[in-house]
């Protein structure tokens, strides 16, 4: 079933890509410098805050996805951060690193980051979520230190602690719930130290994702409550890339750094095995013969890379460039 | 007044048998989990010394498969067992006393090891594992679990285990743990706490174990394991040393009692009869054993035994009860003093291996099987390997390792294969207890068929030894 959706959507997305993308471009350009917080979205999640940690609750899918996301974060951190080359076989590879979890919700990701050794700040616009996260963390002796939650927006945090503060900024499955997505990305990138990383994940805006995340997941299978997702706010990889590029023009962005997108890949749910999996090229070939591995959830890693004297502006070497080629060619005049 | 101290652990393992100690050692020796605080609670003495006198062996032994050997090696326990206390066997001969089915397995067929397995005393397995524990493991030796509770009210769902040291006479210590592992055997307290049901039965059989002196071994290598299926239960001879083997004879409680009551010399002859004679001889001779364990004066046991063996070899057109070709069964010439004992046999299966209250079960607490296939301990060690893996992956994902999402991976991987093996063992046992002719004929046919088809035999060997 999944395969035939992919096949059909590939066909459809070529023709639909242009109108969708230009719609999105108009949306972001006119947004201006408002806050990224979307009050309705915040309220929606705040109402569900007590369900965050129920393994059978509405966030069950996120729980299942978490180990996969964590493994990815661990892998890219070891590969791209200054600690790269360090022994990958340590239990706490993030020891001593300052990490920000933007849109932390009930603390699902923050707790995992803390257990890998990081000094974690989790922020969420909803104070109910922050209360839930704080309470849940208090139940685990391993989480008593170096983990703090705050109910604050990312722009206010930036004003408070200043730019270039964190070794890594993560914002997973959040951007589709905020207004002014370009400003949001800019604020996140500003908070990253030079040589640090940002990891973003979201859902691509494609017919496939409408079919699966809205029609199937919300209405037919009821894996999440209807209204959890709004298809128009999904972000395509090229839009996300453009937000990242735009962030280089932020007043807080250091002149001697560039923002390099080093990795973009899909995260798929395999229904027959009831698990999530980060896709790489070998998986794409075997499980999704019709391609389109970025059609649904995907994750993108950005490095704030200081120029070396010998560098010209580095060319893109990422996987994302090749696979996004299809969508890129339908973009014009961005 | 008891001074209550609550110590917090990441993993609390209740039960310091071979499987529980293996799990503690496995976690403490893996780089990803070596930092986890592990508690190991054992009611007996974890550090009891195994037998060291050469040529003297305990009567509780296990057959260790190559997969189990790899786990023990990784932990660093394998090398702590001296070479003369782990006997490799390269062939296995299995045959039917009531039919003519026979099958012989040779090690090179398995492709993965030079031996089918090793026979090792349980005490040595436990001791080598206990010595492999690192300082990240806190051992609560000679400590009895007084109770396990879920603390109410605070919202924390970490189980609290109350333990009394000094075999239960000492003060109560309270442990709370992120993950509670039940390695406490077939009557597991942890399983009861988790509300997991155990279904099964006690077999109407006991296993008579003994250490035997043997001779007449081909090439003096004693690297063959023998098993003959009798209607009353299988009898197995497992090599321990050049002229010592371990006996595991499953029989009804009545027969077991009779066998234990015999003198040492008579017992040795009965073992020979069980392996070499037509089945009617054994039935007849067993019936002549008197209540005090002696035999009637008019019965010349040795002569009866020899006569029967000759009949089996010569006057036996259909080769009923004959071992596979090229088998030279060793002769039993003695029984080690005080080594004879009988143990209950059971089949129990837990309906779940994990619970969403931070509990996982391993080893006999999760599944108990008949020893006829030598698999029980190996299934437990596979549980240990899988659970260690699952915990390692959980640590790498920054997970709360007691959470059901992490633990489910362990149950998913072990439940079905363990169940499959348990059903197979139980079915084989039932199959060979039957005495009706059609069944005997069918199983003989089946065994012989498998014996002649290398593909089938390879598969069977692989499944049994490289699980």
mmCIF file with all atom_site columns, N, CA, C and O in Angstrom, chain A residues 55-56 60 63-64 66-67 70-71 74 88-92 111-113 115-116 135 139-142, chain B residues 8 10 31-33 35-36 154-158 176 178 356 395-401 403-405:
data_model
loop_
_atom_site.group_PDB
_atom_site.id
_atom_site.type_symbol
_atom_site.label_atom_id
_atom_site.label_alt_id
_atom_site.label_comp_id
_atom_site.label_asym_id
_atom_site.label_entity_id
_atom_site.label_seq_id
_atom_site.pdbx_PDB_ins_code
_atom_site.Cartn_x
_atom_site.Cartn_y
_atom_site.Cartn_z
_atom_site.occupancy
_atom_site.B_iso_or_equiv
_atom_site.pdbx_formal_charge
_atom_site.auth_seq_id
_atom_site.auth_comp_id
_atom_site.auth_asym_id
_atom_site.auth_atom_id
_atom_site.pdbx_PDB_model_num
ATOM 1   N N  . UNK A 1 55  ? 2.462  5.594  27.146 1.00 0.00 ? 55  UNK A N  1
ATOM 2   C CA . UNK A 1 55  ? 2.963  4.907  25.949 1.00 0.00 ? 55  UNK A CA 1
ATOM 3   C C  . UNK A 1 55  ? 1.845  4.511  24.999 1.00 0.00 ? 55  UNK A C  1
ATOM 4   O O  . UNK A 1 55  ? 2.080  4.306  23.812 1.00 0.00 ? 55  UNK A O  1
ATOM 5   N N  . UNK A 1 56  ? 0.614  4.423  25.513 1.00 0.00 ? 56  UNK A N  1
ATOM 6   C CA . UNK A 1 56  ? -0.481 4.052  24.621 1.00 0.00 ? 56  UNK A CA 1
ATOM 7   C C  . UNK A 1 56  ? -1.333 5.263  24.248 1.00 0.00 ? 56  UNK A C  1
ATOM 8   O O  . UNK A 1 56  ? -2.381 5.138  23.661 1.00 0.00 ? 56  UNK A O  1
ATOM 9   N N  . UNK A 1 60  ? 1.919  8.123  21.167 1.00 0.00 ? 60  UNK A N  1
ATOM 10  C CA . UNK A 1 60  ? 2.571  6.825  21.032 1.00 0.00 ? 60  UNK A CA 1
ATOM 11  C C  . UNK A 1 60  ? 3.514  6.756  19.848 1.00 0.00 ? 60  UNK A C  1
ATOM 12  O O  . UNK A 1 60  ? 4.604  6.199  19.939 1.00 0.00 ? 60  UNK A O  1
ATOM 13  N N  . UNK A 1 63  ? 6.781  8.336  20.649 1.00 0.00 ? 63  UNK A N  1
ATOM 14  C CA . UNK A 1 63  ? 7.594  7.476  21.503 1.00 0.00 ? 63  UNK A CA 1
ATOM 15  C C  . UNK A 1 63  ? 8.323  6.447  20.671 1.00 0.00 ? 63  UNK A C  1
ATOM 16  O O  . UNK A 1 63  ? 9.472  6.128  20.898 1.00 0.00 ? 63  UNK A O  1
ATOM 17  N N  . UNK A 1 64  ? 7.605  5.920  19.686 1.00 0.00 ? 64  UNK A N  1
ATOM 18  C CA . UNK A 1 64  ? 8.204  4.897  18.832 1.00 0.00 ? 64  UNK A CA 1
ATOM 19  C C  . UNK A 1 64  ? 9.279  5.480  17.950 1.00 0.00 ? 64  UNK A C  1
ATOM 20  O O  . UNK A 1 64  ? 10.240 4.827  17.576 1.00 0.00 ? 64  UNK A O  1
ATOM 21  N N  . UNK A 1 66  ? 11.171 8.044  18.747 1.00 0.00 ? 66  UNK A N  1
ATOM 22  C CA . UNK A 1 66  ? 12.265 8.673  19.475 1.00 0.00 ? 66  UNK A CA 1
ATOM 23  C C  . UNK A 1 66  ? 13.606 7.961  19.374 1.00 0.00 ? 66  UNK A C  1
ATOM 24  O O  . UNK A 1 66  ? 14.619 8.605  19.128 1.00 0.00 ? 66  UNK A O  1
ATOM 25  N N  . UNK A 1 67  ? 13.651 6.623  19.569 1.00 0.00 ? 67  UNK A N  1
ATOM 26  C CA . UNK A 1 67  ? 14.967 5.968  19.493 1.00 0.00 ? 67  UNK A CA 1
ATOM 27  C C  . UNK A 1 67  ? 15.633 6.163  18.134 1.00 0.00 ? 67  UNK A C  1
ATOM 28  O O  . UNK A 1 67  ? 16.852 6.293  18.045 1.00 0.00 ? 67  UNK A O  1
ATOM 29  N N  . UNK A 1 70  ? 16.973 9.707  17.970 1.00 0.00 ? 70  UNK A N  1
ATOM 30  C CA . UNK A 1 70  ? 18.140 9.824  18.849 1.00 0.00 ? 70  UNK A CA 1
ATOM 31  C C  . UNK A 1 70  ? 19.366 9.192  18.209 1.00 0.00 ? 70  UNK A C  1
ATOM 32  O O  . UNK A 1 70  ? 20.471 9.728  18.306 1.00 0.00 ? 70  UNK A O  1
ATOM 33  N N  . UNK A 1 71  ? 19.172 8.068  17.580 1.00 0.00 ? 71  UNK A N  1
ATOM 34  C CA . UNK A 1 71  ? 20.305 7.411  16.939 1.00 0.00 ? 71  UNK A CA 1
ATOM 35  C C  . UNK A 1 71  ? 20.855 8.305  15.834 1.00 0.00 ? 71  UNK A C  1
ATOM 36  O O  . UNK A 1 71  ? 22.062 8.446  15.660 1.00 0.00 ? 71  UNK A O  1
ATOM 37  N N  . UNK A 1 74  ? 22.750 11.216 17.407 1.00 0.00 ? 74  UNK A N  1
ATOM 38  C CA . UNK A 1 74  ? 24.017 10.725 17.895 1.00 0.00 ? 74  UNK A CA 1
ATOM 39  C C  . UNK A 1 74  ? 25.006 10.547 16.743 1.00 0.00 ? 74  UNK A C  1
ATOM 40  O O  . UNK A 1 74  ? 26.161 10.945 16.833 1.00 0.00 ? 74  UNK A O  1
ATOM 41  N N  . UNK A 1 88  ? 33.314 6.411  19.003 1.00 0.00 ? 88  UNK A N  1
ATOM 42  C CA . UNK A 1 88  ? 31.858 6.305  18.919 1.00 0.00 ? 88  UNK A CA 1
ATOM 43  C C  . UNK A 1 88  ? 31.268 5.341  19.939 1.00 0.00 ? 88  UNK A C  1
ATOM 44  O O  . UNK A 1 88  ? 30.071 5.290  20.114 1.00 0.00 ? 88  UNK A O  1
ATOM 45  N N  . UNK A 1 89  ? 32.144 4.568  20.583 1.00 0.00 ? 89  UNK A N  1
ATOM 46  C CA . UNK A 1 89  ? 31.607 3.567  21.496 1.00 0.00 ? 89  UNK A CA 1
ATOM 47  C C  . UNK A 1 89  ? 31.522 4.027  22.935 1.00 0.00 ? 89  UNK A C  1
ATOM 48  O O  . UNK A 1 89  ? 31.788 3.278  23.847 1.00 0.00 ? 89  UNK A O  1
ATOM 49  N N  . UNK A 1 90  ? 31.190 5.267  23.130 1.00 0.00 ? 90  UNK A N  1
ATOM 50  C CA . UNK A 1 90  ? 31.019 5.705  24.520 1.00 0.00 ? 90  UNK A CA 1
ATOM 51  C C  . UNK A 1 90  ? 29.537 5.811  24.822 1.00 0.00 ? 90  UNK A C  1
ATOM 52  O O  . UNK A 1 90  ? 28.726 6.074  23.950 1.00 0.00 ? 90  UNK A O  1
ATOM 53  N N  . UNK A 1 91  ? 29.226 5.631  26.091 1.00 0.00 ? 91  UNK A N  1
ATOM 54  C CA . UNK A 1 91  ? 27.821 5.657  26.481 1.00 0.00 ? 91  UNK A CA 1
ATOM 55  C C  . UNK A 1 91  ? 27.258 7.070  26.445 1.00 0.00 ? 91  UNK A C  1
ATOM 56  O O  . UNK A 1 91  ? 26.073 7.266  26.241 1.00 0.00 ? 91  UNK A O  1
ATOM 57  N N  . UNK A 1 92  ? 28.103 8.102  26.656 1.00 0.00 ? 92  UNK A N  1
ATOM 58  C CA . UNK A 1 92  ? 27.600 9.479  26.743 1.00 0.00 ? 92  UNK A CA 1
ATOM 59  C C  . UNK A 1 92  ? 28.377 10.406 25.810 1.00 0.00 ? 92  UNK A C  1
ATOM 60  O O  . UNK A 1 92  ? 29.198 11.202 26.269 1.00 0.00 ? 92  UNK A O  1
ATOM 61  N N  . UNK A 1 111 ? 14.908 14.496 27.612 1.00 0.00 ? 111 UNK A N  1
ATOM 62  C CA . UNK A 1 111 ? 15.381 13.473 28.556 1.00 0.00 ? 111 UNK A CA 1
ATOM 63  C C  . UNK A 1 111 ? 16.420 12.577 27.900 1.00 0.00 ? 111 UNK A C  1
ATOM 64  O O  . UNK A 1 111 ? 17.440 12.236 28.497 1.00 0.00 ? 111 UNK A O  1
ATOM 65  N N  . UNK A 1 112 ? 16.153 12.175 26.664 1.00 0.00 ? 112 UNK A N  1
ATOM 66  C CA . UNK A 1 112 ? 17.095 11.294 25.968 1.00 0.00 ? 112 UNK A CA 1
ATOM 67  C C  . UNK A 1 112 ? 18.427 11.995 25.739 1.00 0.00 ? 112 UNK A C  1
ATOM 68  O O  . UNK A 1 112 ? 19.488 11.395 25.896 1.00 0.00 ? 112 UNK A O  1
ATOM 69  N N  . UNK A 1 113 ? 18.381 13.287 25.381 1.00 0.00 ? 113 UNK A N  1
ATOM 70  C CA . UNK A 1 113 ? 19.618 14.023 25.167 1.00 0.00 ? 113 UNK A CA 1
ATOM 71  C C  . UNK A 1 113 ? 20.398 14.115 26.476 1.00 0.00 ? 113 UNK A C  1
ATOM 72  O O  . UNK A 1 113 ? 21.630 13.974 26.498 1.00 0.00 ? 113 UNK A O  1
ATOM 73  N N  . UNK A 1 115 ? 20.369 12.002 28.903 1.00 0.00 ? 115 UNK A N  1
ATOM 74  C CA . UNK A 1 115 ? 20.959 10.705 29.239 1.00 0.00 ? 115 UNK A CA 1
ATOM 75  C C  . UNK A 1 115 ? 22.192 10.421 28.411 1.00 0.00 ? 115 UNK A C  1
ATOM 76  O O  . UNK A 1 115 ? 23.019 9.604  28.801 1.00 0.00 ? 115 UNK A O  1
ATOM 77  N N  . UNK A 1 116 ? 22.325 11.092 27.269 1.00 0.00 ? 116 UNK A N  1
ATOM 78  C CA . UNK A 1 116 ? 23.547 10.934 26.488 1.00 0.00 ? 116 UNK A CA 1
ATOM 79  C C  . UNK A 1 116 ? 24.638 11.884 26.982 1.00 0.00 ? 116 UNK A C  1
ATOM 80  O O  . UNK A 1 116 ? 25.687 12.004 26.364 1.00 0.00 ? 116 UNK A O  1
ATOM 81  N N  . UNK A 1 135 ? 7.933  17.790 35.822 1.00 0.00 ? 135 UNK A N  1
ATOM 82  C CA . UNK A 1 135 ? 7.464  16.746 36.747 1.00 0.00 ? 135 UNK A CA 1
ATOM 83  C C  . UNK A 1 135 ? 8.011  15.384 36.361 1.00 0.00 ? 135 UNK A C  1
ATOM 84  O O  . UNK A 1 135 ? 8.514  14.633 37.195 1.00 0.00 ? 135 UNK A O  1
ATOM 85  N N  . UNK A 1 139 ? 11.102 12.336 38.310 1.00 0.00 ? 139 UNK A N  1
ATOM 86  C CA . UNK A 1 139 ? 10.908 10.949 38.717 1.00 0.00 ? 139 UNK A CA 1
ATOM 87  C C  . UNK A 1 139 ? 12.148 10.105 38.486 1.00 0.00 ? 139 UNK A C  1
ATOM 88  O O  . UNK A 1 139 ? 12.211 8.953  38.909 1.00 0.00 ? 139 UNK A O  1
ATOM 89  N N  . UNK A 1 140 ? 13.133 10.643 37.792 1.00 0.00 ? 140 UNK A N  1
ATOM 90  C CA . UNK A 1 140 ? 14.294 9.838  37.401 1.00 0.00 ? 140 UNK A CA 1
ATOM 91  C C  . UNK A 1 140 ? 15.562 10.427 38.014 1.00 0.00 ? 140 UNK A C  1
ATOM 92  O O  . UNK A 1 140 ? 15.937 11.549 37.693 1.00 0.00 ? 140 UNK A O  1
ATOM 93  N N  . UNK A 1 141 ? 16.207 9.693  38.901 1.00 0.00 ? 141 UNK A N  1
ATOM 94  C CA . UNK A 1 141 ? 17.410 10.231 39.564 1.00 0.00 ? 141 UNK A CA 1
ATOM 95  C C  . UNK A 1 141 ? 18.490 10.667 38.588 1.00 0.00 ? 141 UNK A C  1
ATOM 96  O O  . UNK A 1 141 ? 19.299 11.535 38.912 1.00 0.00 ? 141 UNK A O  1
ATOM 97  N N  . UNK A 1 142 ? 18.487 10.062 37.387 1.00 0.00 ? 142 UNK A N  1
ATOM 98  C CA . UNK A 1 142 ? 19.539 10.384 36.427 1.00 0.00 ? 142 UNK A CA 1
ATOM 99  C C  . UNK A 1 142 ? 19.315 11.757 35.799 1.00 0.00 ? 142 UNK A C  1
ATOM 100 O O  . UNK A 1 142 ? 20.182 12.266 35.092 1.00 0.00 ? 142 UNK A O  1
ATOM 101 N N  . UNK B 2 8   ? 19.515 3.292  44.948 1.00 0.00 ? 8   UNK B N  1
ATOM 102 C CA . UNK B 2 8   ? 18.937 3.333  43.598 1.00 0.00 ? 8   UNK B CA 1
ATOM 103 C C  . UNK B 2 8   ? 19.859 2.641  42.610 1.00 0.00 ? 8   UNK B C  1
ATOM 104 O O  . UNK B 2 8   ? 21.072 2.818  42.659 1.00 0.00 ? 8   UNK B O  1
ATOM 105 N N  . UNK B 2 10  ? 20.159 1.110  38.305 1.00 0.00 ? 10  UNK B N  1
ATOM 106 C CA . UNK B 2 10  ? 19.576 1.102  36.971 1.00 0.00 ? 10  UNK B CA 1
ATOM 107 C C  . UNK B 2 10  ? 18.950 -0.253 36.674 1.00 0.00 ? 10  UNK B C  1
ATOM 108 O O  . UNK B 2 10  ? 17.888 -0.347 36.088 1.00 0.00 ? 10  UNK B O  1
ATOM 109 N N  . UNK B 2 31  ? 30.888 -1.898 26.770 1.00 0.00 ? 31  UNK B N  1
ATOM 110 C CA . UNK B 2 31  ? 31.239 -0.488 26.963 1.00 0.00 ? 31  UNK B CA 1
ATOM 111 C C  . UNK B 2 31  ? 30.031 0.433  27.061 1.00 0.00 ? 31  UNK B C  1
ATOM 112 O O  . UNK B 2 31  ? 30.081 1.464  27.716 1.00 0.00 ? 31  UNK B O  1
ATOM 113 N N  . UNK B 2 32  ? 28.918 0.031  26.430 1.00 0.00 ? 32  UNK B N  1
ATOM 114 C CA . UNK B 2 32  ? 27.754 0.911  26.466 1.00 0.00 ? 32  UNK B CA 1
ATOM 115 C C  . UNK B 2 32  ? 26.989 0.822  27.767 1.00 0.00 ? 32  UNK B C  1
ATOM 116 O O  . UNK B 2 32  ? 26.227 1.710  28.103 1.00 0.00 ? 32  UNK B O  1
ATOM 117 N N  . UNK B 2 33  ? 27.137 -0.297 28.462 1.00 0.00 ? 33  UNK B N  1
ATOM 118 C CA . UNK B 2 33  ? 26.326 -0.479 29.663 1.00 0.00 ? 33  UNK B CA 1
ATOM 119 C C  . UNK B 2 33  ? 27.156 -0.598 30.919 1.00 0.00 ? 33  UNK B C  1
ATOM 120 O O  . UNK B 2 33  ? 26.625 -0.780 32.005 1.00 0.00 ? 33  UNK B O  1
ATOM 121 N N  . UNK B 2 35  ? 28.536 1.536  32.614 1.00 0.00 ? 35  UNK B N  1
ATOM 122 C CA . UNK B 2 35  ? 28.340 2.613  33.584 1.00 0.00 ? 35  UNK B CA 1
ATOM 123 C C  . UNK B 2 35  ? 27.032 2.454  34.362 1.00 0.00 ? 35  UNK B C  1
ATOM 124 O O  . UNK B 2 35  ? 26.787 3.176  35.308 1.00 0.00 ? 35  UNK B O  1
ATOM 125 N N  . UNK B 2 36  ? 26.204 1.511  33.930 1.00 0.00 ? 36  UNK B N  1
ATOM 126 C CA . UNK B 2 36  ? 24.924 1.332  34.609 1.00 0.00 ? 36  UNK B CA 1
ATOM 127 C C  . UNK B 2 36  ? 25.158 0.705  35.978 1.00 0.00 ? 36  UNK B C  1
ATOM 128 O O  . UNK B 2 36  ? 25.987 -0.182 36.134 1.00 0.00 ? 36  UNK B O  1
ATOM 129 N N  . UNK B 2 154 ? 3.844  8.756  44.924 1.00 0.00 ? 154 UNK B N  1
ATOM 130 C CA . UNK B 2 154 ? 4.843  9.725  44.498 1.00 0.00 ? 154 UNK B CA 1
ATOM 131 C C  . UNK B 2 154 ? 4.868  9.912  42.984 1.00 0.00 ? 154 UNK B C  1
ATOM 132 O O  . UNK B 2 154 ? 5.462  10.851 42.477 1.00 0.00 ? 154 UNK B O  1
ATOM 133 N N  . UNK B 2 155 ? 4.228  8.975  42.272 1.00 0.00 ? 155 UNK B N  1
ATOM 134 C CA . UNK B 2 155 ? 4.239  9.102  40.816 1.00 0.00 ? 155 UNK B CA 1
ATOM 135 C C  . UNK B 2 155 ? 5.400  8.361  40.198 1.00 0.00 ? 155 UNK B C  1
ATOM 136 O O  . UNK B 2 155 ? 5.356  8.004  39.038 1.00 0.00 ? 155 UNK B O  1
ATOM 137 N N  . UNK B 2 156 ? 6.452  8.093  40.978 1.00 0.00 ? 156 UNK B N  1
ATOM 138 C CA . UNK B 2 156 ? 7.561  7.314  40.441 1.00 0.00 ? 156 UNK B CA 1
ATOM 139 C C  . UNK B 2 156 ? 7.124  5.861  40.407 1.00 0.00 ? 156 UNK B C  1
ATOM 140 O O  . UNK B 2 156 ? 6.546  5.348  41.358 1.00 0.00 ? 156 UNK B O  1
ATOM 141 N N  . UNK B 2 157 ? 7.399  5.206  39.301 1.00 0.00 ? 157 UNK B N  1
ATOM 142 C CA . UNK B 2 157 ? 6.946  3.819  39.209 1.00 0.00 ? 157 UNK B CA 1
ATOM 143 C C  . UNK B 2 157 ? 8.102  2.838  39.329 1.00 0.00 ? 157 UNK B C  1
ATOM 144 O O  . UNK B 2 157 ? 8.009  1.701  38.895 1.00 0.00 ? 157 UNK B O  1
ATOM 145 N N  . UNK B 2 158 ? 9.214  3.274  39.924 1.00 0.00 ? 158 UNK B N  1
ATOM 146 C CA . UNK B 2 158 ? 10.333 2.361  40.098 1.00 0.00 ? 158 UNK B CA 1
ATOM 147 C C  . UNK B 2 158 ? 9.998  1.365  41.193 1.00 0.00 ? 158 UNK B C  1
ATOM 148 O O  . UNK B 2 158 ? 9.672  1.753  42.308 1.00 0.00 ? 158 UNK B O  1
ATOM 149 N N  . UNK B 2 176 ? 15.731 0.450  45.004 1.00 0.00 ? 176 UNK B N  1
ATOM 150 C CA . UNK B 2 176 ? 14.763 0.786  43.972 1.00 0.00 ? 176 UNK B CA 1
ATOM 151 C C  . UNK B 2 176 ? 15.503 0.768  42.645 1.00 0.00 ? 176 UNK B C  1
ATOM 152 O O  . UNK B 2 176 ? 16.694 1.091  42.566 1.00 0.00 ? 176 UNK B O  1
ATOM 153 N N  . UNK B 2 178 ? 15.405 1.094  38.180 1.00 0.00 ? 178 UNK B N  1
ATOM 154 C CA . UNK B 2 178 ? 14.800 1.494  36.929 1.00 0.00 ? 178 UNK B CA 1
ATOM 155 C C  . UNK B 2 178 ? 14.242 0.265  36.207 1.00 0.00 ? 178 UNK B C  1
ATOM 156 O O  . UNK B 2 178 ? 13.174 0.314  35.618 1.00 0.00 ? 178 UNK B O  1
ATOM 157 N N  . UNK B 2 356 ? 4.669  -3.638 31.733 1.00 0.00 ? 356 UNK B N  1
ATOM 158 C CA . UNK B 2 356 ? 4.890  -2.192 31.676 1.00 0.00 ? 356 UNK B CA 1
ATOM 159 C C  . UNK B 2 356 ? 5.085  -1.596 33.061 1.00 0.00 ? 356 UNK B C  1
ATOM 160 O O  . UNK B 2 356 ? 4.847  -0.416 33.267 1.00 0.00 ? 356 UNK B O  1
ATOM 161 N N  . UNK B 2 395 ? 20.403 2.481  25.691 1.00 0.00 ? 395 UNK B N  1
ATOM 162 C CA . UNK B 2 395 ? 21.365 3.458  26.217 1.00 0.00 ? 395 UNK B CA 1
ATOM 163 C C  . UNK B 2 395 ? 21.815 4.390  25.102 1.00 0.00 ? 395 UNK B C  1
ATOM 164 O O  . UNK B 2 395 ? 21.929 5.601  25.283 1.00 0.00 ? 395 UNK B O  1
ATOM 165 N N  . UNK B 2 396 ? 22.082 3.823  23.930 1.00 0.00 ? 396 UNK B N  1
ATOM 166 C CA . UNK B 2 396 ? 22.538 4.650  22.819 1.00 0.00 ? 396 UNK B CA 1
ATOM 167 C C  . UNK B 2 396 ? 21.482 5.627  22.345 1.00 0.00 ? 396 UNK B C  1
ATOM 168 O O  . UNK B 2 396 ? 21.820 6.644  21.746 1.00 0.00 ? 396 UNK B O  1
ATOM 169 N N  . UNK B 2 397 ? 20.233 5.304  22.600 1.00 0.00 ? 397 UNK B N  1
ATOM 170 C CA . UNK B 2 397 ? 19.167 6.234  22.220 1.00 0.00 ? 397 UNK B CA 1
ATOM 171 C C  . UNK B 2 397 ? 18.769 7.116  23.395 1.00 0.00 ? 397 UNK B C  1
ATOM 172 O O  . UNK B 2 397 ? 17.767 7.823  23.336 1.00 0.00 ? 397 UNK B O  1
ATOM 173 N N  . UNK B 2 398 ? 19.532 7.066  24.479 1.00 0.00 ? 398 UNK B N  1
ATOM 174 C CA . UNK B 2 398 ? 19.217 7.887  25.641 1.00 0.00 ? 398 UNK B CA 1
ATOM 175 C C  . UNK B 2 398 ? 17.899 7.503  26.290 1.00 0.00 ? 398 UNK B C  1
ATOM 176 O O  . UNK B 2 398 ? 17.256 8.302  26.954 1.00 0.00 ? 398 UNK B O  1
ATOM 177 N N  . UNK B 2 399 ? 17.489 6.247  26.106 1.00 0.00 ? 399 UNK B N  1
ATOM 178 C CA . UNK B 2 399 ? 16.172 5.855  26.592 1.00 0.00 ? 399 UNK B CA 1
ATOM 179 C C  . UNK B 2 399 ? 16.187 5.511  28.075 1.00 0.00 ? 399 UNK B C  1
ATOM 180 O O  . UNK B 2 399 ? 17.236 5.262  28.664 1.00 0.00 ? 399 UNK B O  1
ATOM 181 N N  . UNK B 2 400 ? 14.992 5.499  28.644 1.00 0.00 ? 400 UNK B N  1
ATOM 182 C CA . UNK B 2 400 ? 14.799 4.969  29.989 1.00 0.00 ? 400 UNK B CA 1
ATOM 183 C C  . UNK B 2 400 ? 14.689 3.467  29.793 1.00 0.00 ? 400 UNK B C  1
ATOM 184 O O  . UNK B 2 400 ? 13.687 2.976  29.280 1.00 0.00 ? 400 UNK B O  1
ATOM 185 N N  . UNK B 2 401 ? 15.712 2.720  30.175 1.00 0.00 ? 401 UNK B N  1
ATOM 186 C CA . UNK B 2 401 ? 15.764 1.305  29.790 1.00 0.00 ? 401 UNK B CA 1
ATOM 187 C C  . UNK B 2 401 ? 14.716 0.440  30.461 1.00 0.00 ? 401 UNK B C  1
ATOM 188 O O  . UNK B 2 401 ? 14.542 -0.712 30.098 1.00 0.00 ? 401 UNK B O  1
ATOM 189 N N  . UNK B 2 403 ? 11.617 1.304  30.436 1.00 0.00 ? 403 UNK B N  1
ATOM 190 C CA . UNK B 2 403 ? 10.360 1.626  29.792 1.00 0.00 ? 403 UNK B CA 1
ATOM 191 C C  . UNK B 2 403 ? 9.908  0.509  28.867 1.00 0.00 ? 403 UNK B C  1
ATOM 192 O O  . UNK B 2 403 ? 10.719 -0.129 28.212 1.00 0.00 ? 403 UNK B O  1
ATOM 193 N N  . UNK B 2 404 ? 8.612  0.323  28.792 1.00 0.00 ? 404 UNK B N  1
ATOM 194 C CA . UNK B 2 404 ? 8.078  -0.805 28.017 1.00 0.00 ? 404 UNK B CA 1
ATOM 195 C C  . UNK B 2 404 ? 8.481  -0.744 26.548 1.00 0.00 ? 404 UNK B C  1
ATOM 196 O O  . UNK B 2 404 ? 8.692  -1.776 25.907 1.00 0.00 ? 404 UNK B O  1
ATOM 197 N N  . UNK B 2 405 ? 8.661  0.468  26.022 1.00 0.00 ? 405 UNK B N  1
ATOM 198 C CA . UNK B 2 405 ? 9.057  0.564  24.617 1.00 0.00 ? 405 UNK B CA 1
ATOM 199 C C  . UNK B 2 405 ? 10.417 -0.055 24.369 1.00 0.00 ? 405 UNK B C  1
ATOM 200 O O  . UNK B 2 405 ? 10.677 -0.618 23.309 1.00 0.00 ? 405 UNK B O  1
#
